[in-house]
């Protein structure tokens, strides 16, 4: 399959989901909570349904793993060499707190690597996408599309940090970087800030799941960056445990 030929269709699916999400965002929506006490809204469910239907129509032979989908046993998933990985809304807390910094995320994983990713920010009216070997792009709220790439940092590293998850381990990691500047961002936009050259490094020393990172990871890779575990190995997907190990996302300067 030539993935460049289906990328516009994946972006269209993400845009359709984003439009529905934004419509719900503008209402007095209700917040419910899952068994793990994480929030979920009608927007999460609606986005999931639109994306799954769109991807099945686009590529019925590629399996789908979504945060809001039915749990699929490892006995089935372990045979997947290629699959769609979806987070219908990343940053549901940002959604419920109405910060605008939530995203719709679609990734294509192949042999453990995110090779295609689309990230849309419905409230910001922005979109990012990337494809292995084909570069990364951003669509501005004006509709203008431009190619993006990671930057070479100056003396003070621009560290992108989570508003909701800045723990002591992360603070210690940041302090070791020396002179730095904190850049705040929500959801998977933290990866996208690095991809477009507006930040240099994002250490995540806290829990995330594969669907939280897959799409933006693909964008960052296509923009010349990388995402590595703390022992310097690439962050991989399609594991039995969907929880990610701690990782560092950065431009190509980070060794």
Coordinates of C-alpha atoms in Angstrom, one line a residue:
X1 CA 0.0 0.0 0.0
X2 CA 1.3 3.5 -0.9
X3 CA 0.5 5.3 2.3
X4 CA 0.9 8.8 0.7
X5 CA -2.2 8.0 -1.4
X6 CA -4.4 7.4 1.7
X7 CA -3.1 10.2 3.9
X8 CA -5.6 12.7 2.5
X9 CA -8.4 10.3 3.3
X10 CA -7.1 9.8 6.9
X11 CA -6.9 13.6 7.3
X12 CA -10.5 13.9 6.0
X13 CA -11.7 11.3 8.6
X14 CA -9.9 13.2 11.4
X15 CA -11.5 16.5 10.2
X16 CA -14.9 14.9 10.2
X17 CA -14.4 13.6 13.8
X18 CA -13.0 17.0 14.8
X19 CA -16.1 18.8 13.5
X20 CA -18.3 16.5 15.6
X21 CA -16.1 16.9 18.6
X22 CA -16.2 20.7 18.3
X23 CA -20.0 20.7 18.0
X24 CA -20.2 18.8 21.3
X25 CA -17.5 21.0 22.9
X26 CA -19.7 24.0 22.3
X27 CA -22.6 22.5 24.2
X28 CA -23.3 21.9 27.9
X29 CA -21.9 18.4 27.7
X30 CA -21.9 15.8 30.5
X31 CA -18.8 14.3 31.9
X32 CA -18.8 10.6 32.9
X33 CA -16.0 8.5 34.4
X34 CA -14.6 5.1 33.4
X35 CA -13.5 2.4 35.8
X36 CA -10.1 3.9 36.1
X37 CA -11.7 7.2 37.0
X38 CA -10.6 8.9 33.7
X39 CA -13.2 11.2 32.2
X40 CA -15.2 10.4 29.1
X41 CA -17.8 12.4 27.2
X42 CA -20.1 12.0 24.3
X43 CA -17.4 13.6 22.2
X44 CA -15.0 10.7 22.8
X45 CA -17.6 8.2 21.8
X46 CA -18.8 10.1 18.7
X47 CA -15.2 10.6 17.5
X48 CA -14.4 6.9 18.0
X49 CA -17.4 5.9 15.9
X50 CA -16.6 8.3 13.1
X51 CA -13.0 7.3 12.9
X52 CA -13.6 3.6 13.1
X53 CA -16.3 3.7 10.4
X54 CA -14.0 5.8 8.2
X55 CA -10.9 3.6 8.5
X56 CA -12.9 0.4 8.0
X57 CA -14.2 1.9 4.8
X58 CA -10.7 3.0 3.8
X59 CA -8.9 -0.2 4.7
X60 CA -11.1 -3.0 5.9
X61 CA -8.2 -5.4 6.1
X62 CA -6.2 -3.4 8.7
X63 CA -7.3 -4.0 12.4
X64 CA -8.1 -1.0 14.7
X65 CA -7.1 -0.4 18.3
X66 CA -8.9 2.5 19.9
X67 CA -8.9 3.8 23.5
X68 CA -12.7 3.8 23.4
X69 CA -13.0 0.4 21.6
X70 CA -13.7 -3.0 23.0
X71 CA -10.7 -4.6 24.7
X72 CA -8.9 -6.9 22.2
X73 CA -7.1 -9.9 23.7
X74 CA -3.3 -10.2 23.3
X75 CA -3.8 -13.6 21.7
X76 CA -5.4 -11.7 18.7
X77 CA -3.3 -8.5 18.8
X78 CA 0.1 -10.3 18.9
X79 CA -0.5 -11.3 15.2
X80 CA -0.9 -7.7 14.1
X81 CA 2.1 -6.5 12.0
X82 CA 0.1 -3.5 11.0
X83 CA -2.8 -1.7 12.7
X84 CA -4.6 1.6 13.1
X85 CA -4.1 3.2 16.6
X86 CA -6.7 5.8 17.6
X87 CA -7.2 8.2 20.5
X88 CA -10.6 9.8 19.7
X89 CA -9.8 12.6 22.1
X90 CA -6.4 13.0 23.7
X91 CA -6.5 15.5 26.6
X92 CA -10.1 14.8 27.8
X93 CA -9.2 16.9 30.9
X94 CA -8.3 19.8 28.6
X95 CA -11.6 19.2 26.8
X96 CA -13.7 19.2 30.1
X97 CA -11.7 22.2 31.4
X98 CA -12.3 23.9 28.1
X99 CA -8.6 24.9 27.5
X100 CA -8.9 24.1 23.8
X101 CA -5.7 22.0 23.9
X102 CA -7.2 18.6 23.1
X103 CA -6.6 16.5 20.0
X104 CA -8.0 13.8 17.7
X105 CA -5.3 11.3 16.9
X106 CA -5.0 8.6 14.2
X107 CA -1.8 6.6 13.7
X108 CA -0.8 3.7 11.5
X109 CA 1.6 1.3 13.1
X110 CA 3.8 -1.1 11.1
X111 CA 6.1 -3.6 12.8
X112 CA 6.0 -1.6 16.0
X113 CA 6.8 1.8 14.4
X114 CA 4.4 4.7 13.9
X115 CA 4.8 5.4 10.2
X116 CA 1.8 7.7 9.6
X117 CA 0.1 10.1 12.0
X118 CA -2.6 12.7 11.9
X119 CA -3.3 15.0 14.8
X120 CA -6.0 17.6 14.7
X121 CA -6.8 20.2 17.4
X122 CA -10.5 21.0 16.8
X123 CA -10.8 24.1 19.1
X124 CA -7.5 25.6 17.8
X125 CA -8.5 24.8 14.2
X126 CA -5.0 23.3 13.5
X127 CA -3.8 20.0 12.1
X128 CA -0.5 18.2 11.9
X129 CA 0.4 15.1 9.9
X130 CA 3.5 13.1 9.0
X131 CA 4.5 10.1 7.0
X132 CA 7.7 8.2 7.2
X133 CA 10.0 9.3 4.3
X134 CA 7.6 12.1 3.2
X135 CA 8.0 14.7 5.9
X136 CA 5.6 16.4 8.3
X137 CA 3.2 19.3 7.8
X138 CA 1.0 21.7 9.7
X139 CA -2.3 23.2 8.6
X140 CA -2.8 26.6 10.2
X141 CA -6.1 27.9 11.3
X142 CA -6.1 30.1 8.2
X143 CA -5.9 26.9 6.1
X144 CA -2.3 27.5 5.0
X145 CA -0.3 24.3 4.9
X146 CA 3.5 24.4 5.6
X147 CA 6.2 21.8 6.0
X148 CA 7.6 21.6 9.5
X149 CA 10.8 20.3 11.0
X150 CA 12.5 20.1 14.4
X151 CA 14.8 22.9 15.4
X152 CA 18.4 23.0 16.7
X153 CA 18.1 24.3 20.2
X154 CA 20.0 27.3 21.6
X155 CA 21.7 27.5 25.0
X156 CA 18.5 27.3 26.9
X157 CA 16.5 24.2 26.0
X158 CA 12.8 24.8 25.5
X159 CA 11.2 22.0 27.6
X160 CA 7.6 21.2 26.8
X161 CA 5.8 20.0 30.0
X162 CA 2.4 18.7 30.8
X163 CA 0.1 21.1 32.7
X164 CA -1.5 18.1 34.5
X165 CA 1.5 15.7 35.0
X166 CA 4.6 17.7 36.1
X167 CA 5.9 15.3 38.8
X168 CA 9.1 15.3 40.9
X169 CA 10.9 12.9 38.6
X170 CA 10.2 15.1 35.6
X171 CA 11.3 18.2 37.4
X172 CA 14.6 16.4 38.3
X173 CA 15.1 15.4 34.7
X174 CA 14.5 19.0 33.5
X175 CA 16.9 20.4 36.1
X176 CA 19.7 18.2 34.7
X177 CA 19.3 19.9 31.3
X178 CA 20.7 23.1 32.8
X179 CA 19.5 26.4 31.5
X180 CA 16.0 25.9 30.1
X181 CA 12.6 27.5 29.4
X182 CA 9.3 25.8 30.1
X183 CA 6.8 25.6 27.3
X184 CA 3.3 24.6 28.4
X185 CA 1.1 22.5 26.1
X186 CA -1.7 20.0 26.5
X187 CA -2.4 16.5 25.1
X188 CA -0.4 15.3 22.1
X189 CA 0.4 18.9 21.1
X190 CA 3.5 18.5 23.2
X191 CA 5.1 16.3 20.5
X192 CA 3.8 18.7 17.8
X193 CA 5.5 21.7 19.4
X194 CA 8.8 19.9 19.0
X195 CA 7.9 18.8 15.5
X196 CA 7.3 22.4 14.3
X197 CA 10.4 23.7 16.0
X198 CA 8.7 25.6 18.9
X199 CA 10.1 23.4 21.6
X200 CA 13.2 21.1 22.0
X201 CA 12.4 18.2 24.4
X202 CA 9.5 16.6 26.2
X203 CA 10.4 14.2 29.0
X204 CA 7.4 12.0 30.1
X205 CA 8.3 10.2 33.3
X206 CA 4.7 9.2 34.0
X207 CA 2.1 6.8 32.6
X208 CA 0.8 7.0 29.1
X209 CA -0.8 4.5 26.8
X210 CA 0.1 3.7 23.2
X211 CA -2.9 5.5 21.8
X212 CA -1.8 8.7 23.7
X213 CA 1.4 8.9 21.7
X214 CA 1.2 7.0 18.4
X215 CA -0.1 9.7 16.0
X216 CA 2.0 12.6 17.3
X217 CA 5.0 10.3 17.6
X218 CA 4.7 9.7 13.8
X219 CA 4.5 13.4 13.1
X220 CA 7.6 14.0 15.2
X221 CA 9.5 11.2 13.4
X222 CA 8.6 12.6 10.0
X223 CA 9.7 16.0 11.2
X224 CA 13.2 14.7 12.0
X225 CA 12.7 14.0 15.7
X226 CA 12.7 10.9 17.8
X227 CA 11.0 9.3 20.9
X228 CA 13.2 7.1 23.0
X229 CA 12.8 5.2 26.3
X230 CA 15.1 6.2 29.1
X231 CA 17.6 3.5 28.0
X232 CA 17.9 5.0 24.6
X233 CA 15.7 2.6 22.6
X234 CA 12.9 3.7 20.2
X235 CA 9.5 3.8 21.8
X236 CA 7.6 0.8 20.2
X237 CA 4.0 -0.1 19.7
X238 CA 1.9 -3.3 19.6
X239 CA 3.1 -4.5 23.0
X240 CA 1.1 -6.9 25.2
X241 CA 0.9 -4.2 27.8
X242 CA -0.5 -1.0 26.1
X243 CA 1.2 1.2 28.8
X244 CA 4.2 3.0 27.5
X245 CA 7.5 3.0 29.4
X246 CA 8.8 6.4 30.4
X247 CA 10.2 8.2 27.4
X248 CA 11.8 11.4 26.0
X249 CA 10.6 13.1 22.8
X250 CA 13.1 15.5 21.2
X251 CA 14.7 16.8 18.1
X252 CA 17.6 15.0 16.5
X253 CA 20.1 16.9 18.8
X254 CA 19.2 14.7 21.8
X255 CA 21.6 11.8 22.3

